[in-house]
């Protein structure tokens, strides 16, 4: 009897182990998600005007990557651009243990040359809404971008509920090529890129083809590619809208006529819910909002997005919030909402301040920091050229990517004098044009002690135009940071740091610096690698508005040879 029990008990144990092994095999198998992408130029008419756009497998925006927390993403990228290099950044993914997969040309890898295939492999370690986009030159604004949706593991419940999950990517759109724009920015006399021609809602917009000087052969208002974006909803259902912005220049407001939105997630972190009618969103940010289809179901409603913080001539982007069973292209009977005033800063600051960590998901920040770096953002001249600077230093990218140079001790490939940690705080007047607008260029970097806590104060100032201070969205690679606070005017270390939110600050990877204001953030330098930190406005980063951090480089594993082949890394490359 006892022997029989032992036998049957062992058999059950054997079955359980077998089941567990089978489940492990299944779950491991399910966890690697392969994507094969071909990136090339194609003629597209996203706003009815035909121009060259960069597509992924024929699409712009590219395919949305959907995965579960903990999955490994493998993206095999073939560069079919013929005459241009390429790199793709996975925006908001921290790349823990894979700093070479960050996709930042000049910082973490050599570019992918035409005809080559490069494999990105990385883990998505947190649920939430993220982005991807080109990180070479100004290619992002030619259409190479998309969204990443990371779902919670099976059985995990989020702190809110909804019936359906949708993603919407907001972008601005220029008719000039990025070559023309980059050449203008780097020319004497300086040629500014100007305001975009259209705002696209998930790759669709509408340019007025009868605009004077428009080439009629290039603009076709009946092209199906520029049919307005339409989101079909079932009356009574609740929708999670994952909204991301990858604009090249514009800060935006987003609204759905007659509907409130409840903000529940920001950059992959749960937010203590709050209600808005207008969501302000800056380039590089993502939000999840909940929206209930609870209005009159016999009609459709406008989806509208508007440029804020610039006195822009760009018409509002329009789409349709379509109540089933109305026709998805049936225009609403109302006039589209005009949106907030472009120069009304107060509600934008109020939204920034309102974003706090969800009470059940607070990651407490370190109460003190080991190092404070104050970064004054200014517009300057360098040898007559117009540039953007941090503490009067305008950033230039070296030919040998920093990750390779630091790991292989090629320190002669970039300047070794560290960049300034502050500016002439006493004498600099942030409200006026600087008396001396001249700056210098450098490719030196900040070396951070591993595992220390770093505070960054981003300080805004006047540009080289009278009474003008711009909104700058800053994005940190490789980390999330705690948003410690915002303020107007000049940051005062002894007073303002006492008012930091040390209780429930939200964590983000992208943050706005408002006109004539400051933003304070804190992060742990605990991710071995080399990480860019820059303004996410395409032309501003191109003009030098960025810095680079190194931390724990000695802890980085052996670099793959696939990231090499440019500058002094040519000798390590085995194609």
Coordinates of C-alpha atoms in Angstrom, one line a residue:
X1 CA 0.0 0.0 0.0
X2 CA 2.8 2.4 1.1
X3 CA 4.9 1.4 -1.9
X4 CA 1.9 1.9 -4.2
X5 CA 1.4 5.4 -2.7
X6 CA 5.1 6.2 -3.3
X7 CA 4.9 5.0 -6.8
X8 CA 1.8 7.0 -7.6
X9 CA 3.1 10.0 -5.8
X10 CA 6.3 9.9 -7.8
X11 CA 4.3 9.5 -11.0
X12 CA 2.3 12.6 -10.1
X13 CA 5.5 14.5 -9.3
X14 CA 6.9 13.3 -12.7
X15 CA 3.8 14.5 -14.4
X16 CA 4.0 17.9 -12.7
X17 CA 7.6 18.3 -13.6
X18 CA 6.8 17.3 -17.2
X19 CA 4.0 19.9 -17.3
X20 CA 6.3 22.6 -15.9
X21 CA 9.0 21.8 -18.4
X22 CA 6.4 21.9 -21.2
X23 CA 5.1 25.3 -19.9
X24 CA 8.6 26.7 -19.6
X25 CA 9.4 25.6 -23.2
X26 CA 6.2 27.1 -24.4
X27 CA 6.7 30.4 -22.5
X28 CA 10.3 30.7 -23.6
X29 CA 9.3 30.1 -27.1
X30 CA 6.5 32.7 -26.9
X31 CA 9.0 35.2 -25.5
X32 CA 11.1 35.9 -28.5
X33 CA 9.3 38.1 -31.1
X34 CA 11.0 38.3 -34.5
X35 CA 10.5 41.2 -36.9
X36 CA 12.0 41.5 -40.4
X37 CA 12.0 45.1 -41.7
X38 CA 13.1 46.5 -45.0
X39 CA 13.6 50.3 -44.8
X40 CA 13.4 52.3 -48.0
X41 CA 12.2 55.4 -49.7
X42 CA 8.8 55.4 -51.4
X43 CA 6.6 58.1 -52.8
X44 CA 3.8 58.7 -50.3
X45 CA 1.0 61.2 -50.0
X46 CA 0.1 61.2 -46.3
X47 CA -1.4 64.7 -46.5
X48 CA -2.4 64.5 -50.2
X49 CA 1.0 66.0 -51.3
X50 CA 3.3 63.5 -52.9
X51 CA 6.9 63.3 -51.6
X52 CA 9.6 60.8 -50.7
X53 CA 9.0 59.1 -47.3
X54 CA 10.9 56.5 -45.5
X55 CA 8.8 53.4 -45.0
X56 CA 9.2 50.1 -43.1
X57 CA 7.8 47.2 -45.2
X58 CA 5.9 49.8 -47.3
X59 CA 4.3 51.5 -44.3
X60 CA 4.7 54.9 -42.6
X61 CA 4.3 55.0 -39.6
X62 CA 5.9 51.6 -39.4
X63 CA 4.2 48.5 -37.8
X64 CA 3.3 48.7 -34.1
X65 CA 5.5 46.3 -32.1
X66 CA 3.3 44.4 -29.6
X67 CA 4.9 42.3 -26.9
X68 CA 4.5 41.3 -23.3
X69 CA 6.7 42.4 -20.4
X70 CA 9.9 40.4 -20.3
X71 CA 9.8 39.4 -24.0
X72 CA 12.9 39.6 -26.2
X73 CA 12.4 41.6 -29.4
X74 CA 14.5 40.8 -32.4
X75 CA 14.3 43.2 -35.3
X76 CA 16.3 42.4 -38.4
X77 CA 16.7 45.7 -40.3
X78 CA 17.7 45.8 -43.9
X79 CA 18.8 49.3 -45.1
X80 CA 17.5 49.7 -48.6
X81 CA 17.8 53.5 -48.6
X82 CA 20.4 53.3 -51.4
X83 CA 22.3 56.5 -50.5
X84 CA 21.7 57.0 -46.8
X85 CA 22.9 55.4 -43.6
X86 CA 20.5 54.3 -40.9
X87 CA 20.0 53.7 -37.2
X88 CA 16.8 53.0 -35.2
X89 CA 16.3 54.0 -31.6
X90 CA 13.9 52.2 -29.3
X91 CA 12.6 55.1 -27.4
X92 CA 11.8 54.4 -23.7
X93 CA 13.3 50.9 -23.7
X94 CA 16.2 51.1 -21.2
X95 CA 18.5 48.5 -22.9
X96 CA 19.7 47.1 -19.6
X97 CA 22.6 44.8 -20.5
X98 CA 22.3 45.7 -24.2
X99 CA 23.6 49.3 -24.5
X100 CA 24.8 48.6 -28.1
X101 CA 21.1 48.1 -29.1
X102 CA 20.0 51.6 -28.2
X103 CA 20.2 52.6 -31.9
X104 CA 21.9 56.0 -31.5
X105 CA 24.3 56.5 -34.3
X106 CA 27.6 58.1 -33.0
X107 CA 26.8 57.2 -29.4
X108 CA 26.1 53.4 -29.3
X109 CA 26.8 52.2 -32.8
X110 CA 28.1 52.9 -36.3
X111 CA 25.3 53.5 -38.7
X112 CA 23.9 50.7 -40.9
X113 CA 25.2 51.4 -44.4
X114 CA 23.1 51.0 -47.5
X115 CA 22.5 47.4 -48.4
X116 CA 23.5 46.1 -45.0
X117 CA 21.3 44.2 -42.5
X118 CA 21.6 44.9 -38.8
X119 CA 20.0 42.9 -36.0
X120 CA 18.6 44.7 -32.9
X121 CA 18.0 42.4 -29.9
X122 CA 16.7 43.7 -26.6
X123 CA 14.3 42.9 -23.8
X124 CA 11.2 45.0 -23.0
X125 CA 11.3 44.9 -19.3
X126 CA 8.3 47.1 -18.4
X127 CA 4.7 47.3 -19.6
X128 CA 3.6 50.6 -21.2
X129 CA 3.6 52.7 -24.3
X130 CA 6.9 53.3 -26.1
X131 CA 8.1 54.5 -29.5
X132 CA 10.8 53.8 -32.1
X133 CA 12.3 56.2 -34.7
X134 CA 15.3 56.9 -36.8
X135 CA 18.3 58.3 -35.0
X136 CA 20.6 59.3 -37.9
X137 CA 20.7 62.8 -39.1
X138 CA 17.2 64.2 -39.4
X139 CA 15.6 61.0 -40.9
X140 CA 12.9 60.7 -38.2
X141 CA 10.9 63.5 -39.8
X142 CA 11.0 61.6 -43.2
X143 CA 8.6 59.1 -41.7
X144 CA 10.7 56.4 -40.1
X145 CA 8.8 56.0 -36.8
X146 CA 6.3 53.8 -35.0
X147 CA 4.9 52.6 -31.6
X148 CA 5.8 49.9 -29.2
X149 CA 3.0 48.4 -27.0
X150 CA 4.2 46.3 -24.0
X151 CA 1.4 44.4 -22.3
X152 CA 1.4 43.2 -18.7
X153 CA 2.1 39.5 -18.1
X154 CA -0.9 37.1 -18.1
X155 CA -2.8 37.3 -14.8
X156 CA -1.5 40.8 -13.8
X157 CA -4.2 43.4 -13.4
X158 CA -3.7 47.1 -14.3
X159 CA -5.1 49.8 -12.0
X160 CA -7.8 50.6 -14.5
X161 CA -10.1 48.7 -16.9
X162 CA -11.1 49.2 -20.5
X163 CA -12.7 47.3 -23.4
X164 CA -10.4 48.0 -26.3
X165 CA -6.8 49.2 -26.7
X166 CA -5.8 51.5 -29.6
X167 CA -2.6 53.4 -30.5
X168 CA -2.4 56.8 -32.2
X169 CA 0.9 58.4 -33.3
X170 CA 1.0 62.2 -33.8
X171 CA 3.6 63.7 -36.1
X172 CA 4.2 66.9 -38.0
X173 CA 5.0 66.8 -41.7
X174 CA 7.2 68.8 -44.0
X175 CA 7.2 68.8 -47.8
X176 CA 10.9 69.7 -48.1
X177 CA 13.3 66.8 -47.8
X178 CA 15.4 66.4 -44.7
X179 CA 18.5 67.0 -46.9
X180 CA 17.2 70.5 -47.8
X181 CA 16.3 71.2 -44.2
X182 CA 19.7 70.0 -42.7
X183 CA 21.6 72.0 -45.4
X184 CA 19.7 75.2 -44.5
X185 CA 20.3 74.7 -40.8
X186 CA 24.1 74.3 -41.4
X187 CA 24.4 77.2 -43.9
X188 CA 25.5 80.8 -43.8
X189 CA 23.1 82.6 -44.0
X190 CA 21.0 80.4 -41.8
X191 CA 17.8 79.0 -43.3
X192 CA 15.2 77.9 -40.7
X193 CA 13.0 74.8 -41.4
X194 CA 9.8 76.9 -40.8
X195 CA 6.5 75.5 -39.6
X196 CA 5.4 72.1 -40.9
X197 CA 2.8 71.9 -43.7
X198 CA 0.6 69.4 -41.9
X199 CA -0.1 67.6 -38.6
X200 CA -0.6 63.9 -39.2
X201 CA -2.9 61.7 -37.0
X202 CA -1.4 58.2 -37.3
X203 CA 0.1 59.0 -40.7
X204 CA -2.9 60.9 -42.2
X205 CA -3.4 64.5 -42.7
X206 CA -4.9 67.0 -45.2
X207 CA -2.9 69.7 -47.0
X208 CA -5.0 72.2 -48.9
X209 CA -4.0 71.4 -52.5
X210 CA -5.3 74.8 -53.7
X211 CA -2.7 76.6 -51.5
X212 CA -0.8 79.2 -53.8
X213 CA 2.5 77.9 -55.3
X214 CA 1.5 74.3 -54.8
X215 CA 2.4 72.1 -57.7
X216 CA -0.9 70.7 -58.8
X217 CA 0.7 67.6 -60.3
X218 CA 2.0 66.6 -56.8
X219 CA -1.2 67.3 -54.8
X220 CA -4.3 65.2 -55.1
X221 CA -7.1 65.7 -52.6
X222 CA -8.8 62.5 -53.6
X223 CA -5.8 60.3 -53.0
X224 CA -7.0 57.5 -50.6
X225 CA -3.7 57.7 -48.7
X226 CA -4.9 61.1 -47.2
X227 CA -8.4 59.9 -46.2
X228 CA -8.7 61.3 -42.6
X229 CA -7.8 59.1 -39.7
X230 CA -11.0 57.5 -38.3
X231 CA -11.3 55.6 -35.1
X232 CA -14.5 53.4 -34.9
X233 CA -16.0 53.0 -31.4
X234 CA -19.0 51.1 -30.0
X235 CA -21.4 53.2 -27.9
X236 CA -21.0 52.6 -24.2
X237 CA -17.5 51.0 -24.5
X238 CA -14.3 52.3 -22.8
X239 CA -11.2 52.7 -24.9
X240 CA -7.6 53.0 -23.9
X241 CA -5.9 55.3 -26.3
X242 CA -2.1 55.1 -26.3
X243 CA -1.1 58.5 -27.7
X244 CA 2.5 59.1 -28.7
X245 CA 4.1 62.2 -30.3
X246 CA 7.1 62.0 -32.6
X247 CA 6.8 65.5 -34.0
X248 CA 10.0 67.1 -35.5
X249 CA 9.2 70.5 -34.1
X250 CA 5.7 71.0 -32.7
X251 CA 4.3 70.8 -29.2
X252 CA 0.6 69.7 -29.6
X253 CA -2.7 69.6 -27.9
X254 CA -5.0 66.7 -28.6
X255 CA -8.7 66.5 -28.0
X256 CA -11.8 64.5 -29.0
X257 CA -14.7 66.8 -29.4
X258 CA -17.3 66.5 -26.5
X259 CA -15.4 63.8 -24.6
X260 CA -13.3 63.9 -21.5
X261 CA -10.1 61.9 -21.3
X262 CA -8.7 60.3 -18.1
X263 CA -4.9 60.2 -18.1
X264 CA -3.7 56.9 -16.7
X265 CA -0.2 56.3 -18.0
X266 CA 2.8 58.4 -19.0
X267 CA 6.0 57.0 -20.6
X268 CA 5.3 53.5 -19.2
X269 CA 4.4 54.6 -15.6
X270 CA 0.9 54.6 -14.1
X271 CA -0.4 58.0 -13.2
X272 CA -2.8 59.0 -10.4
X273 CA -5.8 59.5 -12.8
X274 CA -6.8 63.0 -13.7
X275 CA -9.3 64.3 -16.3
X276 CA -8.5 66.6 -19.2
X277 CA -10.3 67.8 -22.3
X278 CA -7.0 68.8 -24.0
X279 CA -4.0 66.6 -23.6
X280 CA -0.7 68.5 -24.1
X281 CA 1.9 66.3 -25.6
X282 CA 5.5 67.0 -26.5
X283 CA 7.8 65.2 -29.0
X284 CA 9.0 61.9 -27.5
X285 CA 6.2 61.6 -24.9
X286 CA 3.5 58.9 -24.6
X287 CA 0.3 58.8 -22.7
X288 CA -2.5 56.4 -22.2
X289 CA -5.9 58.0 -21.7
X290 CA -9.3 56.3 -21.1
X291 CA -12.2 57.6 -23.1
X292 CA -15.8 56.4 -22.9
X293 CA -18.0 56.4 -26.0
X294 CA -20.9 58.0 -24.0
X295 CA -22.1 60.8 -26.3
X296 CA -24.9 61.0 -28.8
X297 CA -24.3 57.8 -30.9
X298 CA -26.2 59.1 -33.9
X299 CA -23.3 61.3 -35.1
X300 CA -19.5 61.3 -35.3
X301 CA -17.1 63.7 -33.5
X302 CA -13.9 65.5 -34.4
X303 CA -10.5 64.3 -33.3
X304 CA -8.3 67.5 -33.4
X305 CA -4.7 68.2 -32.7
X306 CA -3.2 71.7 -32.7
X307 CA 0.3 73.3 -32.5
X308 CA 0.9 75.1 -29.2
X309 CA 3.8 77.1 -27.9
X310 CA 4.7 78.3 -31.4
X311 CA 2.7 80.9 -33.4
X312 CA 2.2 78.4 -36.2
X313 CA 0.5 78.7 -39.5
X314 CA 0.0 74.9 -39.6
X315 CA -3.7 74.0 -39.8
X316 CA -5.0 71.7 -37.1
X317 CA -4.8 68.0 -37.7
X318 CA -8.3 66.5 -38.0
X319 CA -9.6 62.9 -37.7
X320 CA -13.0 61.3 -37.0
X321 CA -14.2 59.7 -33.8
X322 CA -16.7 57.3 -35.4
X323 CA -19.6 56.0 -33.5
X324 CA -20.7 52.6 -35.0
X325 CA -22.8 52.1 -37.1
X326 CA -22.3 55.7 -38.6
X327 CA -20.1 55.7 -41.7
X328 CA -16.5 56.1 -40.6
X329 CA -15.9 59.0 -43.1
X330 CA -19.1 60.8 -42.3
X331 CA -18.1 64.3 -41.2
X332 CA -19.4 65.5 -37.8
X333 CA -22.2 68.1 -38.1
X334 CA -20.2 70.6 -35.9
X335 CA -17.3 72.9 -36.5
X336 CA -14.0 71.3 -35.4
X337 CA -12.8 72.6 -31.9
X338 CA -10.3 75.4 -32.3
X339 CA -8.0 74.2 -29.6
X340 CA -6.2 76.2 -26.9
X341 CA -4.4 79.5 -27.6
X342 CA -0.9 78.8 -28.8
X343 CA 0.7 81.2 -26.3
X344 CA -1.3 80.2 -23.2
X345 CA 1.5 78.6 -21.1
X346 CA -0.4 78.3 -17.8
X347 CA -2.6 75.2 -18.6
X348 CA 0.5 73.4 -20.1
X349 CA 2.5 74.0 -16.9
X350 CA -0.6 72.9 -14.9
X351 CA -0.8 69.6 -16.7
X352 CA 3.0 69.0 -16.2
X353 CA 2.6 69.6 -12.5
X354 CA -0.6 67.5 -12.2
X355 CA 1.2 64.3 -13.3
X356 CA 2.0 62.2 -10.2
X357 CA 2.7 58.5 -9.7
X358 CA -0.3 56.3 -9.1
X359 CA -0.6 55.8 -5.3
X360 CA -0.2 52.0 -5.7
X361 CA 2.8 52.2 -8.0
X362 CA 5.1 54.8 -6.4
X363 CA 8.8 54.2 -6.9
X364 CA 10.3 56.4 -4.1
X365 CA 13.1 58.6 -5.4
X366 CA 16.4 58.9 -3.5
X367 CA 15.9 61.7 -1.0
X368 CA 19.2 63.4 -1.9
X369 CA 21.5 63.5 -4.9
X370 CA 25.3 63.1 -5.2
X371 CA 25.8 65.5 -8.1
X372 CA 23.8 68.5 -9.5
X373 CA 24.3 69.5 -13.2
X374 CA 22.6 72.7 -14.2
X375 CA 22.0 73.0 -18.0
X376 CA 21.3 76.4 -19.4
X377 CA 19.6 76.0 -22.9
X378 CA 20.4 78.8 -25.2
X379 CA 20.5 79.8 -28.9
X380 CA 23.9 81.0 -30.0
X381 CA 26.3 81.6 -32.8
X382 CA 29.4 79.6 -33.4
X383 CA 31.7 81.2 -36.1
X384 CA 28.6 83.0 -37.5
X385 CA 26.5 79.7 -37.7
X386 CA 23.3 79.5 -35.6
X387 CA 23.4 76.8 -33.0
X388 CA 21.8 75.6 -29.8
X389 CA 24.0 75.1 -26.7
X390 CA 24.0 73.8 -23.2
X391 CA 26.1 76.0 -20.8
X392 CA 27.5 77.8 -23.9
X393 CA 28.8 74.6 -25.4
X394 CA 27.2 73.2 -28.6
X395 CA 27.4 69.5 -29.1
X396 CA 29.1 67.8 -32.1
X397 CA 29.0 64.1 -32.6
X398 CA 32.4 62.3 -33.1
X399 CA 33.2 59.9 -35.9
X400 CA 33.9 57.0 -33.6
X401 CA 30.8 56.1 -31.4
X402 CA 31.5 56.8 -27.7
X403 CA 30.5 53.3 -26.6
X404 CA 33.3 51.8 -28.8
X405 CA 35.8 54.5 -28.0
X406 CA 35.4 54.1 -24.2
X407 CA 35.3 50.3 -24.2
X408 CA 38.4 50.1 -26.4
X409 CA 40.2 53.0 -24.8
X410 CA 40.3 55.2 -27.9
X411 CA 40.1 58.3 -25.8
X412 CA 41.9 60.4 -28.4
X413 CA 38.8 60.2 -30.6
X414 CA 36.9 62.8 -28.5
X415 CA 37.7 65.8 -26.3
X416 CA 38.6 64.8 -22.7
X417 CA 37.9 68.1 -20.9
X418 CA 34.5 67.6 -19.2
X419 CA 31.7 69.9 -20.2
X420 CA 30.6 72.6 -17.8
X421 CA 28.3 71.7 -14.9
X422 CA 26.8 75.1 -14.5
X423 CA 26.6 78.6 -16.0
X424 CA 27.2 82.2 -14.7
X425 CA 24.1 82.0 -12.6
X426 CA 24.6 85.4 -10.9
X427 CA 25.0 87.5 -14.1
X428 CA 23.1 85.7 -16.8
X429 CA 19.7 87.3 -17.6
X430 CA 17.4 84.5 -18.9
X431 CA 14.7 87.1 -19.9
X432 CA 16.8 88.9 -22.5
X433 CA 19.0 88.2 -25.5
X434 CA 22.5 87.5 -24.2
X435 CA 25.0 90.3 -24.4
X436 CA 27.5 87.9 -26.0
X437 CA 25.7 85.2 -28.1
X438 CA 28.9 83.4 -29.1
X439 CA 29.4 79.8 -28.0
X440 CA 31.9 77.0 -28.6
X441 CA 31.5 73.5 -29.9
X442 CA 32.7 70.3 -28.2
X443 CA 32.2 66.5 -28.3
X444 CA 33.2 65.9 -24.7
X445 CA 30.9 64.0 -22.3
X446 CA 29.8 63.8 -18.7
X447 CA 31.4 60.8 -16.8
X448 CA 29.0 59.7 -14.0
X449 CA 30.1 57.6 -11.1
X450 CA 28.3 54.3 -11.2
X451 CA 25.2 53.9 -9.0
X452 CA 25.3 57.5 -7.9
X453 CA 22.2 59.8 -7.9
X454 CA 22.3 62.7 -10.4
X455 CA 20.1 65.8 -10.5
X456 CA 19.7 67.6 -13.8
X457 CA 18.3 71.1 -13.8
X458 CA 17.2 72.2 -17.3
X459 CA 17.0 76.0 -17.4
X460 CA 15.3 77.8 -20.2
X461 CA 16.2 81.3 -21.4
X462 CA 15.5 83.8 -24.2
X463 CA 16.5 82.9 -27.7
X464 CA 18.3 85.3 -30.0
X465 CA 14.9 86.8 -30.8
X466 CA 13.4 89.4 -28.5
X467 CA 10.7 88.2 -26.0
X468 CA 11.0 84.6 -27.2
X469 CA 11.7 81.5 -25.2
X470 CA 10.8 78.1 -26.6
X471 CA 9.4 74.8 -25.2
X472 CA 12.1 72.1 -25.3
X473 CA 11.2 68.4 -24.7
X474 CA 14.3 66.6 -23.3
X475 CA 14.7 62.9 -23.7
X476 CA 17.1 60.7 -21.7
X477 CA 18.2 57.4 -23.2
X478 CA 18.8 54.3 -21.0
X479 CA 16.8 55.5 -18.0
X480 CA 13.7 56.8 -16.5
X481 CA 14.0 59.8 -14.2
X482 CA 12.0 61.2 -11.4
X483 CA 10.4 64.6 -12.2
X484 CA 11.3 66.6 -9.1
X485 CA 9.6 69.8 -10.0
X486 CA 9.0 72.7 -12.4
X487 CA 9.3 76.5 -11.9
X488 CA 9.1 79.8 -13.6
X489 CA 12.1 82.1 -14.0
X490 CA 15.7 81.3 -12.9
X491 CA 16.2 78.2 -10.8
X492 CA 17.5 78.9 -7.3
X493 CA 19.4 75.9 -5.8
X494 CA 19.0 76.9 -2.1
X495 CA 15.3 77.7 -2.3
X496 CA 13.7 75.6 -5.2
X497 CA 15.3 72.3 -4.2
X498 CA 13.5 72.5 -0.9
X499 CA 10.2 72.3 -2.7
X500 CA 10.9 69.1 -4.7
X501 CA 8.3 66.4 -4.8
X502 CA 10.0 63.6 -2.9
X503 CA 6.7 61.8 -2.1
X504 CA 5.1 60.6 -5.4
X505 CA 6.9 62.1 -8.4
X506 CA 6.1 60.6 -11.8
X507 CA 8.9 58.8 -13.6
X508 CA 9.4 59.6 -17.3
X509 CA 11.9 59.5 -20.1
X510 CA 10.9 62.7 -21.8
X511 CA 10.0 66.0 -20.2
X512 CA 9.2 69.5 -21.3
X513 CA 11.1 72.7 -20.3
X514 CA 8.5 75.5 -20.5
X515 CA 9.3 79.0 -21.7
X516 CA 11.5 81.0 -19.3
X517 CA 11.1 78.1 -16.8
X518 CA 13.1 75.3 -15.3
X519 CA 12.5 71.5 -14.9
X520 CA 14.4 69.4 -12.3
X521 CA 14.9 65.7 -12.7
X522 CA 16.7 63.0 -10.8
X523 CA 18.1 59.6 -11.9
X524 CA 20.3 56.8 -10.8
X525 CA 23.4 56.2 -12.9
X526 CA 22.9 52.5 -12.7
X527 CA 22.7 51.3 -16.3
X528 CA 26.2 50.5 -17.7
X529 CA 26.7 52.2 -21.0
X530 CA 26.8 55.5 -22.9
X531 CA 23.6 57.5 -23.1
X532 CA 22.4 60.5 -25.1
X533 CA 20.3 63.2 -23.4
X534 CA 19.0 65.7 -25.8
X535 CA 16.2 68.0 -27.0
X536 CA 13.8 65.9 -29.0
X537 CA 13.1 68.6 -31.5
X538 CA 14.9 67.3 -34.6
X539 CA 16.5 70.5 -35.8
X540 CA 17.5 71.5 -32.2
X541 CA 19.5 68.3 -31.6
X542 CA 21.0 68.6 -35.1
X543 CA 22.1 72.1 -34.1
X544 CA 23.9 71.0 -31.0
X545 CA 21.3 70.8 -28.2
X546 CA 22.3 67.6 -26.4
X547 CA 24.9 66.0 -24.2
X548 CA 26.1 62.4 -23.5
X549 CA 26.5 60.6 -20.2
X550 CA 28.8 57.6 -19.5
X551 CA 28.4 55.3 -16.5
X552 CA 29.8 52.0 -15.5
X553 CA 31.6 51.4 -18.9
X554 CA 33.8 48.8 -17.3
X555 CA 30.7 46.7 -16.5
X556 CA 29.6 46.6 -20.2
X557 CA 30.1 43.2 -21.8
X558 CA 32.0 42.5 -25.0
X559 CA 30.7 44.7 -27.8
X560 CA 29.3 43.0 -30.9
X561 CA 31.4 43.6 -34.0
X562 CA 28.1 44.5 -35.9
X563 CA 28.1 47.9 -34.3
X564 CA 31.6 48.7 -35.6
X565 CA 33.0 49.8 -38.9
X566 CA 33.2 53.6 -38.8
X567 CA 35.8 56.0 -37.5
X568 CA 38.5 54.2 -35.6
X569 CA 36.4 51.1 -35.1
X570 CA 37.0 50.0 -38.7
X571 CA 39.9 47.8 -37.5
X572 CA 37.6 45.8 -35.1
X573 CA 34.9 45.2 -37.7
X574 CA 34.7 41.7 -39.3
X575 CA 31.9 42.0 -41.9

